mmCIF file of C-alpha atoms in Angstrom:
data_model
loop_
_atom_site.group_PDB
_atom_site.id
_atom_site.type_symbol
_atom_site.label_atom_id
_atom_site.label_comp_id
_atom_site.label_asym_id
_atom_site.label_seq_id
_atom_site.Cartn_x
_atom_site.Cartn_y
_atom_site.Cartn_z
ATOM 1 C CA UNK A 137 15.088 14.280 3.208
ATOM 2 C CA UNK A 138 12.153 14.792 1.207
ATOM 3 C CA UNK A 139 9.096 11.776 1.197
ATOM 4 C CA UNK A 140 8.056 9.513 -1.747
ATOM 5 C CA UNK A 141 6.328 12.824 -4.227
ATOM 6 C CA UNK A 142 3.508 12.111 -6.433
ATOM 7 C CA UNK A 143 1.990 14.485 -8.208
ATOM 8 C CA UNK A 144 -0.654 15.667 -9.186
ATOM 9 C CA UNK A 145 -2.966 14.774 -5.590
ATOM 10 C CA UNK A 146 -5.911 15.023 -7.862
ATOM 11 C CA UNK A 147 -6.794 14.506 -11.576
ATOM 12 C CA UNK A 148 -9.727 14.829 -13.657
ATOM 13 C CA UNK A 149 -9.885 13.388 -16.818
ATOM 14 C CA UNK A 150 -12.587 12.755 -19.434
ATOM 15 C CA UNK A 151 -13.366 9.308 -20.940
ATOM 16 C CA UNK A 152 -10.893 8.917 -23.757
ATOM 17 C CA UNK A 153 -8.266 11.362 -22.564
ATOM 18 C CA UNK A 154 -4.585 10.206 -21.555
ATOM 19 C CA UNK A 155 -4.008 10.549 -17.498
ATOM 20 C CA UNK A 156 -0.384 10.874 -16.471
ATOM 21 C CA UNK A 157 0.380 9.948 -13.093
ATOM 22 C CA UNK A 158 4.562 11.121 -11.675
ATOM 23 C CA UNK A 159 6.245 9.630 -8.398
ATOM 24 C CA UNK A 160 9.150 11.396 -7.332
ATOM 25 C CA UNK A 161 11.336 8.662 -5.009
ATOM 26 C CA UNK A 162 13.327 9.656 -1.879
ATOM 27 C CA UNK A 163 16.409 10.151 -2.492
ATOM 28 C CA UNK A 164 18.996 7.259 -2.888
ATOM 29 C CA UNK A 165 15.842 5.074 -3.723
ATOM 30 C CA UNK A 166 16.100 3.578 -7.311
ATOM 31 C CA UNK A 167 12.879 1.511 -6.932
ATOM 32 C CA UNK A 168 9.716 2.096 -7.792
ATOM 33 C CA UNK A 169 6.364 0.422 -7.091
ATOM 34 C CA UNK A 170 3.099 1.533 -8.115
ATOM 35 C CA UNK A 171 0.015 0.597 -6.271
ATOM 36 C CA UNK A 172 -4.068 1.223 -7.482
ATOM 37 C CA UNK A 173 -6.747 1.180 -4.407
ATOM 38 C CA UNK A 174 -10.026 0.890 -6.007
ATOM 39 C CA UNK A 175 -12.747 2.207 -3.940
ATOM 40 C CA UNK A 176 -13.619 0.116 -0.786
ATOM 41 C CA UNK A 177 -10.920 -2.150 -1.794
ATOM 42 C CA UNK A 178 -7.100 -2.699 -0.732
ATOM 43 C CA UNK A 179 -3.905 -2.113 -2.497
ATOM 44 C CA UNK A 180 -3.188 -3.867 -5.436
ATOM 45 C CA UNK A 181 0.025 -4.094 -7.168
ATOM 46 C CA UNK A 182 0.634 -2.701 -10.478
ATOM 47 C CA UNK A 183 4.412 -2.872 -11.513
ATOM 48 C CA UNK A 184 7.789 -2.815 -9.886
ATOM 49 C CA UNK A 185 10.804 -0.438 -11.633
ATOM 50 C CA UNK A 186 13.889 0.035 -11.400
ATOM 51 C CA UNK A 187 16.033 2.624 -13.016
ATOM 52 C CA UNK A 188 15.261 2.283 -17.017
ATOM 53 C CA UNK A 189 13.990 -1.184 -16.085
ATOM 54 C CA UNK A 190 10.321 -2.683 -15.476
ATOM 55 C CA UNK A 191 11.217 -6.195 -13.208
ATOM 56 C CA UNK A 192 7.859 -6.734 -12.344
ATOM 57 C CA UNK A 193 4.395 -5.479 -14.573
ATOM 58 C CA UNK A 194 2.489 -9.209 -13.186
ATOM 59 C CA UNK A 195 -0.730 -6.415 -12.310
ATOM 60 C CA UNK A 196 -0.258 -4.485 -14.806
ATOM 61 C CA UNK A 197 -3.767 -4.371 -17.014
ATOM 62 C CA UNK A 198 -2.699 -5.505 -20.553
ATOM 63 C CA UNK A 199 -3.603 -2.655 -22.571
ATOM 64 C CA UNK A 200 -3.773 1.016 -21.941
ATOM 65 C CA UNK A 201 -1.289 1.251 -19.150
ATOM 66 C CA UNK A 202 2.220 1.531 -19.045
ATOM 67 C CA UNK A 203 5.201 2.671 -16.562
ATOM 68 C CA UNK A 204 8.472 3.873 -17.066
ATOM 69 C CA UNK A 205 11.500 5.125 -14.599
ATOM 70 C CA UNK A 206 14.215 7.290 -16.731
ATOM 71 C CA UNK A 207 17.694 7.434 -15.674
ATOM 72 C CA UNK A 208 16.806 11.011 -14.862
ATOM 73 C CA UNK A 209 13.682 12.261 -13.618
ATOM 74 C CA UNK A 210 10.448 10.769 -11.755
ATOM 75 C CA UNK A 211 8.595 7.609 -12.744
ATOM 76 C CA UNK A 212 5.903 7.775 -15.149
ATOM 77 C CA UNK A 213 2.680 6.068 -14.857
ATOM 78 C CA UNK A 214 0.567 6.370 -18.171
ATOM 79 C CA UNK A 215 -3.117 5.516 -18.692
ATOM 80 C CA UNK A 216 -4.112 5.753 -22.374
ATOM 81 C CA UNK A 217 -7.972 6.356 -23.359
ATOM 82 C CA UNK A 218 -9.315 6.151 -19.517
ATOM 83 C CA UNK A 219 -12.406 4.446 -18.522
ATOM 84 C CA UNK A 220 -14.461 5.006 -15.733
ATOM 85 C CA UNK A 221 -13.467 2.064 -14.229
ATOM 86 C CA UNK A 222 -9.887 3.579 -14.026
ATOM 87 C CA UNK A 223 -10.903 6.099 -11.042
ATOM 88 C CA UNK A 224 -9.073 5.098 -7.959
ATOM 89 C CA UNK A 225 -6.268 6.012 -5.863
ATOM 90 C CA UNK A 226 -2.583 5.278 -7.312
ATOM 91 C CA UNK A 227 -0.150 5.106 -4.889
ATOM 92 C CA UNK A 228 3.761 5.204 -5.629
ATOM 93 C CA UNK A 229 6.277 3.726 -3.077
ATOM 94 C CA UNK A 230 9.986 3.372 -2.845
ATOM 95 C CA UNK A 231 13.071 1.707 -1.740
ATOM 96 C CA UNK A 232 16.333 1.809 -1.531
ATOM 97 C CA UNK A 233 17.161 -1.791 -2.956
ATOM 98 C CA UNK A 234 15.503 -5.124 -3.781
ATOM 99 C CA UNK A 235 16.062 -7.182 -0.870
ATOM 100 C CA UNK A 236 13.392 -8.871 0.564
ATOM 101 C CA UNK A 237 13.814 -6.304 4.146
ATOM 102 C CA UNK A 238 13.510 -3.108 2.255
ATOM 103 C CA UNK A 239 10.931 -1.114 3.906
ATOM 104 C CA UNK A 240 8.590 0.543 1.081
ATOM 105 C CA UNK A 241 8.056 4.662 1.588
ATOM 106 C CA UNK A 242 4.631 5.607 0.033
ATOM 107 C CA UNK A 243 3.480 8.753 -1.409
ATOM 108 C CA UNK A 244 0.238 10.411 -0.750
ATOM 109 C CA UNK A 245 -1.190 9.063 -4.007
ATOM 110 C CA UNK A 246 -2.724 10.711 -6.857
ATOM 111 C CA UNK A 247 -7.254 10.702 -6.996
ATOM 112 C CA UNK A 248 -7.579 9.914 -10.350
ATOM 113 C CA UNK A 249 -11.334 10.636 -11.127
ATOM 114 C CA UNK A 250 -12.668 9.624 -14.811
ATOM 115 C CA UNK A 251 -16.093 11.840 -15.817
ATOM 116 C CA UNK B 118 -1.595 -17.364 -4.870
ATOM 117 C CA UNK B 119 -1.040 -15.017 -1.475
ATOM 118 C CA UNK B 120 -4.018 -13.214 -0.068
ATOM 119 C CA UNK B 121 -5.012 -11.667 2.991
ATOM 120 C CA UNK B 122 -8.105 -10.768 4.477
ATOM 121 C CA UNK B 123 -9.023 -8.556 6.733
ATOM 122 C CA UNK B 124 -12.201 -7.476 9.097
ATOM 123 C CA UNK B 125 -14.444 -5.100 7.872
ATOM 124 C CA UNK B 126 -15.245 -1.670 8.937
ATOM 125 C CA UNK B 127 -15.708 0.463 10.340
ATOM 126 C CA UNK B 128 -14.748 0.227 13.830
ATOM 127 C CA UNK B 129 -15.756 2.659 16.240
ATOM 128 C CA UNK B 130 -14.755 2.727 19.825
ATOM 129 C CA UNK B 131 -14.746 5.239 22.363
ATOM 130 C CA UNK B 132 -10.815 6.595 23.622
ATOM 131 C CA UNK B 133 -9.088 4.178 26.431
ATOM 132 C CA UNK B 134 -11.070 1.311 24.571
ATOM 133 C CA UNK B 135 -9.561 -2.079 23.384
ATOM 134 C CA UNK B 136 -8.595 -2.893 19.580
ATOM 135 C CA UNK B 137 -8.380 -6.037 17.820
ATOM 136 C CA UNK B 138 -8.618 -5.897 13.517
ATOM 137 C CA UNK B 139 -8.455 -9.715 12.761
ATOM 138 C CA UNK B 140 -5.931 -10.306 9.924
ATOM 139 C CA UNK B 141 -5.730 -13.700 8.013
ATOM 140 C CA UNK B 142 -3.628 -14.713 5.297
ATOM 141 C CA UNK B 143 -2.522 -17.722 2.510
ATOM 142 C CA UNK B 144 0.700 -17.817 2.061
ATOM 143 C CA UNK B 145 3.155 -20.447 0.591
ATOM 144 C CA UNK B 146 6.418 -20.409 2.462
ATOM 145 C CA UNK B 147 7.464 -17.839 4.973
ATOM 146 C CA UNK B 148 5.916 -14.420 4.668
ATOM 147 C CA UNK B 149 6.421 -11.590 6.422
ATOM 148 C CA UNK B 150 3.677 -9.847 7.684
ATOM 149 C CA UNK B 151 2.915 -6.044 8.136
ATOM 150 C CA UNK B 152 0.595 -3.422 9.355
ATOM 151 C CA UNK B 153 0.616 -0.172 7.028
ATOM 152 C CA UNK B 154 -2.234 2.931 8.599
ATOM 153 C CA UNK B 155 -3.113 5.674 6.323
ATOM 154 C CA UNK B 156 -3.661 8.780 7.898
ATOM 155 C CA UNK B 157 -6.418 11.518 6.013
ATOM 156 C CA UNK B 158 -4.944 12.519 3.204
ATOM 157 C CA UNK B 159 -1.577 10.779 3.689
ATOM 158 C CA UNK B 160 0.373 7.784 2.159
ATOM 159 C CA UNK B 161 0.682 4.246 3.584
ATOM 160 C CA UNK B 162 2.853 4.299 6.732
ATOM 161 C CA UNK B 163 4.438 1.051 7.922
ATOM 162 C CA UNK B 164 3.195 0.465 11.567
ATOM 163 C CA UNK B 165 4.823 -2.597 12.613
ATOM 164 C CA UNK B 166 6.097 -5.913 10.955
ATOM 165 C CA UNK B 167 7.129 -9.625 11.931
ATOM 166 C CA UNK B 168 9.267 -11.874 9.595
ATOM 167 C CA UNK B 169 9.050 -15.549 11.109
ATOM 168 C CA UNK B 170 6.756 -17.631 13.397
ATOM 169 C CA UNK B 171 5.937 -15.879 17.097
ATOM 170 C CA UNK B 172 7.823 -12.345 16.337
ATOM 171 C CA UNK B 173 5.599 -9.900 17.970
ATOM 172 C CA UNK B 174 5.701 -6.751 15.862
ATOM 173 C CA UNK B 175 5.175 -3.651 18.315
ATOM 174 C CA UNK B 176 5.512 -0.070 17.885
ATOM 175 C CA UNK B 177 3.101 3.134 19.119
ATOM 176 C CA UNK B 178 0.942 0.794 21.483
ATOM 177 C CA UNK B 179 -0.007 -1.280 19.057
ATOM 178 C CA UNK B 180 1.246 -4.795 18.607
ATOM 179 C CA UNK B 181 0.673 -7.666 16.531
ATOM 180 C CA UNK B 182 1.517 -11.358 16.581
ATOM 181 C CA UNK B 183 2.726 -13.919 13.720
ATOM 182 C CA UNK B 184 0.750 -16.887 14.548
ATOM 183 C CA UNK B 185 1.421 -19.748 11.672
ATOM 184 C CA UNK B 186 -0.408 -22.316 13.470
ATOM 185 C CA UNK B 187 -3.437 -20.219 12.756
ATOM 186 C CA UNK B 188 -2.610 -18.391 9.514
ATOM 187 C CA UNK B 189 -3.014 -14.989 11.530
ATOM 188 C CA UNK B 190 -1.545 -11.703 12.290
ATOM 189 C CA UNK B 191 -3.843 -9.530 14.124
ATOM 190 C CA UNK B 192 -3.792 -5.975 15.530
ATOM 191 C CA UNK B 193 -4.350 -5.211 19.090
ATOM 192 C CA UNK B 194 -3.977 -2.035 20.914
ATOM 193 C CA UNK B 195 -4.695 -1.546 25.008
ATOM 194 C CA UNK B 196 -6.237 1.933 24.923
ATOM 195 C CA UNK B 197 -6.990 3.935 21.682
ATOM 196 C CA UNK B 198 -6.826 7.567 21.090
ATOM 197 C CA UNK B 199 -8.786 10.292 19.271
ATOM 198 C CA UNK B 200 -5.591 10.770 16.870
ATOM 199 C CA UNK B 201 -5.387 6.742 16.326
ATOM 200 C CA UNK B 202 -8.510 7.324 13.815
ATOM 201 C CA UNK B 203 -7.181 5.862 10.736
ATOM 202 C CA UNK B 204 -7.745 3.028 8.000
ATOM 203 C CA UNK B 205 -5.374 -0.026 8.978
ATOM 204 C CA UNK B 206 -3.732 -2.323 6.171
ATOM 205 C CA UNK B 207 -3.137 -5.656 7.210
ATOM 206 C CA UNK B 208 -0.378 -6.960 4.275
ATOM 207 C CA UNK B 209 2.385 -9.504 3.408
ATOM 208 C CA UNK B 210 5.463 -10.077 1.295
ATOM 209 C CA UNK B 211 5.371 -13.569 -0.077
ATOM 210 C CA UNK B 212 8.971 -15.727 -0.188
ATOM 211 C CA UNK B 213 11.168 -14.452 -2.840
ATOM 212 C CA UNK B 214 8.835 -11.713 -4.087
ATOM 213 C CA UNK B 215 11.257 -8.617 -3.331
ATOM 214 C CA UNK B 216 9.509 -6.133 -1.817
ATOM 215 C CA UNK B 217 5.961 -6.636 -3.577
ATOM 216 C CA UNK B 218 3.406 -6.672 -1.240
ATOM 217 C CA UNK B 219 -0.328 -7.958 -0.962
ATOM 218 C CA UNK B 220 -2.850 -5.855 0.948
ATOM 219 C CA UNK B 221 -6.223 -6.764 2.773
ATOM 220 C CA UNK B 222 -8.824 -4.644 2.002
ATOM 221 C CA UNK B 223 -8.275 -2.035 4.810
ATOM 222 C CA UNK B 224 -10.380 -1.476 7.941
ATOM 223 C CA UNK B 225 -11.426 2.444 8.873
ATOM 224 C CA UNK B 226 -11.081 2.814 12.684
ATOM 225 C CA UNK B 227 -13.262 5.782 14.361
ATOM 226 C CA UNK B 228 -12.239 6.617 18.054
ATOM 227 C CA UNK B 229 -14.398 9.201 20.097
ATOM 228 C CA UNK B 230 -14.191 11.115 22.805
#
């Protein structure tokens, strides 16, 4: 049974261009979580999906960003026009339900890295 | 809102040394508490957890207490190894926030020969 897959591990983008980030769940997981670690700091959520739903975007930024889990196919994590400020680490995890036990899987997250 | 802070690193200690990372938190209600490591190049792991008031969360040597009285949750580990070398996420899951966690900053443990 295959891990939480994110892909790409690293990406270089250019101030201005779009970055798109995929997470791949385990299997049988339909939630999503995304996670940013800015450098020397900790985790910090992002947005919570389910299946063609966002529950939870409460650290999402307000413009530029954006998520989305298809019925088919991995989630989606979109940056519009990056910034510099958008290099970090963005880490995807997983569960199987919403209960407040569910053990999150993480990915290996992807190194975004703005020039 | 919830919060948790960790020590800073790095720690380095020689192998067969003691561990403590000192993990605080704020918290309304009942959170559970968790330690995540991330190897090199690898995602968050979950190390050990505790959901109520004086669980000891345990696994791999390593063990951790939910202290309320205190506000704490802190790592400890007997004798460390070479392949313990690692950066150690102290986190929590407020009440009623699914499975949305808050992280402390992270502390980057070194162990030498």
């Amino acid at each position: 049974n295959a891990g939480v897959m994110q892909n790409p591990r690293h990406l270089v983008r250019r101030r201005g261009q779009e970055a798109r980030l995929r997470c791949s769940p385990m299997k049988g997981h339909s939630h999503v979580y995304w996670y940013r670690q800015l450098p020397e700091e900790g985790l910090k959520f992002m947005v919570y999906l389910q299946k063609e739903n966002i529950i939870d975007e409460s650290g999402m930024p307000k413009e530029r960003f954006s998520a989305e889990f298809p019925k088919e196919g991995p989630s989606i994590l979109r940056i519009q026009q990056v910034v510099r400020g958008d290099s970090a680490a963005y880490f995807c995890a997983s569960s199987p339900g919403q209960g407040s036990n569910e053990k999150l899987f993480f990915g290996s997250g992807t190194q975004l890295s703005v020039l | 809102g919830d919060s948790v802070t960790q020590m800073e690193g790095p720690v380095t200690l020689s192998e067969e040394a003691f561990l403590t990372i000192n993990c605080t938190y704020t918290a309304t209600g009942y959170p559970s508490l968790f330690w995540y490591v991330q190897y090199p190049g690898e995602g968050l792991q979950l190390l050990l957890k505790a959901t109520k008031a004086d669980d000891k969360g345990s696994n791999k040597g390593f063990e951790a207490t939910y202290r309320k009285e205190t506000t704490s949750f802190h790592l400890e580990k007997g004798s460390v190894q070479v392949s313990d070398s690692a950066v150690y996420f102290c986190a929590l899951r407020g009440t009623g926030t699914a499975s949305k966690l808050t992280f402390g900053t992270g502390t980057r443990l070194q162990v030498t020969l």
